[in-house]
């Protein structure tokens, strides 16, 4: 008689809801997570007020003609199809500097979520009900240094209990998936007929028309993959603590003509840096759009992240990304290129002396 299908013998593979105990403070916890992040409690003592940083000196550097030529020469030499003639013979007519600023706000947060977990029971401590489980935000976790992302999983004390494995119903074995628990399969040589040619009995299955399943050696079952044959599971709540950097940038508009996405490739000269528990909006910056972005992003980070996580530190920086538009003439025609960033990257989309190359 063939074995019953897996679903009827051993039930569904997902843990049934009644497998998990009700733990005060963790009622919304789901198996496998998905319950969302838990809002932090109100601080028991007032958090430190942000300190107003002193007004910095907004000094703007400029690039020299020699440095612009060197960057242009290095750029052209890196291109296999670019002639160096415009570099050697081009006549520089003028250089235009553009003050382009990047404001960045980083908020370092700690968030916590919970999930029901399970593992094969092999004598681990069982402590559910011995005393109330501590709340998700009462459990100590060792944070990393500020602005270093990290994730930590902690077993919540006093939530561990032992249950029969829901997949194999405590048998320790599950039906073989290759033979559906029958222990044998249709003989592949005679196709289940028991005979090969004419009236000759199939020698492969000795005329039975079926052969033993090699995956389970004919037993029809294999070790349960959930409890690893232990028959029981330790079920408990895991606390997942996550330290994250939430970051937003604002790049002030400029009239250089260089595409804004190019600026993502480079760094700038750091004009201002402020790091503390809570930062103040920037005051007195020459470009009013940067000051406005600072105020807006700080307000947005408070509204967005303080509801579901604990803000540990904030950091704001302002970089000057130098952009120089270099105008030159070559063979009597005007041309230009850009030099930008601390790395002195060059953009020359309309380089006047290129050739077509082909690989044979």
PDB file of C-alpha atoms in Angstrom, residues 58-63 97-103 251-252 263 266-272 285 287 290 317-323 340-343:
ATOM      1  CA  UNK A  58      33.780  79.848   4.061  1.00  0.00           C
ATOM      2  CA  UNK A  59      37.029  80.129   2.091  1.00  0.00           C
ATOM      3  CA  UNK A  60      36.730  79.129  -1.574  1.00  0.00           C
ATOM      4  CA  UNK A  61      39.854  77.727  -3.281  1.00  0.00           C
ATOM      5  CA  UNK A  62      40.601  78.015  -7.010  1.00  0.00           C
ATOM      6  CA  UNK A  63      42.469  75.845  -9.529  1.00  0.00           C
ATOM      7  CA  UNK A  97      35.230  78.781 -11.706  1.00  0.00           C
ATOM      8  CA  UNK A  98      31.876  77.668 -10.340  1.00  0.00           C
ATOM      9  CA  UNK A  99      31.137  77.268  -6.628  1.00  0.00           C
ATOM     10  CA  UNK A 100      29.143  74.064  -6.351  1.00  0.00           C
ATOM     11  CA  UNK A 101      28.295  72.812  -2.885  1.00  0.00           C
ATOM     12  CA  UNK A 102      27.192  69.415  -1.628  1.00  0.00           C
ATOM     13  CA  UNK A 103      25.402  69.294   1.712  1.00  0.00           C
ATOM     14  CA  UNK A 251      23.767  69.556  -4.427  1.00  0.00           C
ATOM     15  CA  UNK A 252      23.328  73.280  -4.994  1.00  0.00           C
ATOM     16  CA  UNK A 263      29.632  64.974  -9.269  1.00  0.00           C
ATOM     17  CA  UNK A 266      34.222  62.822  -6.958  1.00  0.00           C
ATOM     18  CA  UNK A 267      34.843  64.235  -3.513  1.00  0.00           C
ATOM     19  CA  UNK A 268      35.098  67.889  -2.607  1.00  0.00           C
ATOM     20  CA  UNK A 269      36.949  70.154  -0.238  1.00  0.00           C
ATOM     21  CA  UNK A 270      35.313  69.854   3.176  1.00  0.00           C
ATOM     22  CA  UNK A 271      34.313  73.329   4.298  1.00  0.00           C
ATOM     23  CA  UNK A 272      32.232  72.391   7.319  1.00  0.00           C
ATOM     24  CA  UNK A 285      26.293  80.017   4.583  1.00  0.00           C
ATOM     25  CA  UNK A 287      24.502  79.941  -0.670  1.00  0.00           C
ATOM     26  CA  UNK A 290      22.338  75.033   1.228  1.00  0.00           C
ATOM     27  CA  UNK A 317      29.036  68.249   6.178  1.00  0.00           C
ATOM     28  CA  UNK A 318      29.385  70.798   3.411  1.00  0.00           C
ATOM     29  CA  UNK A 319      31.819  70.184   0.583  1.00  0.00           C
ATOM     30  CA  UNK A 320      32.888  72.561  -2.101  1.00  0.00           C
ATOM     31  CA  UNK A 321      33.135  70.582  -5.326  1.00  0.00           C
ATOM     32  CA  UNK A 322      35.399  72.684  -7.514  1.00  0.00           C
ATOM     33  CA  UNK A 323      34.301  72.919 -11.141  1.00  0.00           C
ATOM     34  CA  UNK A 340      36.111  68.992 -11.262  1.00  0.00           C
ATOM     35  CA  UNK A 341      36.454  67.432  -7.815  1.00  0.00           C
ATOM     36  CA  UNK A 342      39.421  66.831  -5.552  1.00  0.00           C
ATOM     37  CA  UNK A 343      40.453  64.143  -8.004  1.00  0.00           C
TER      38      UNK A 343
END
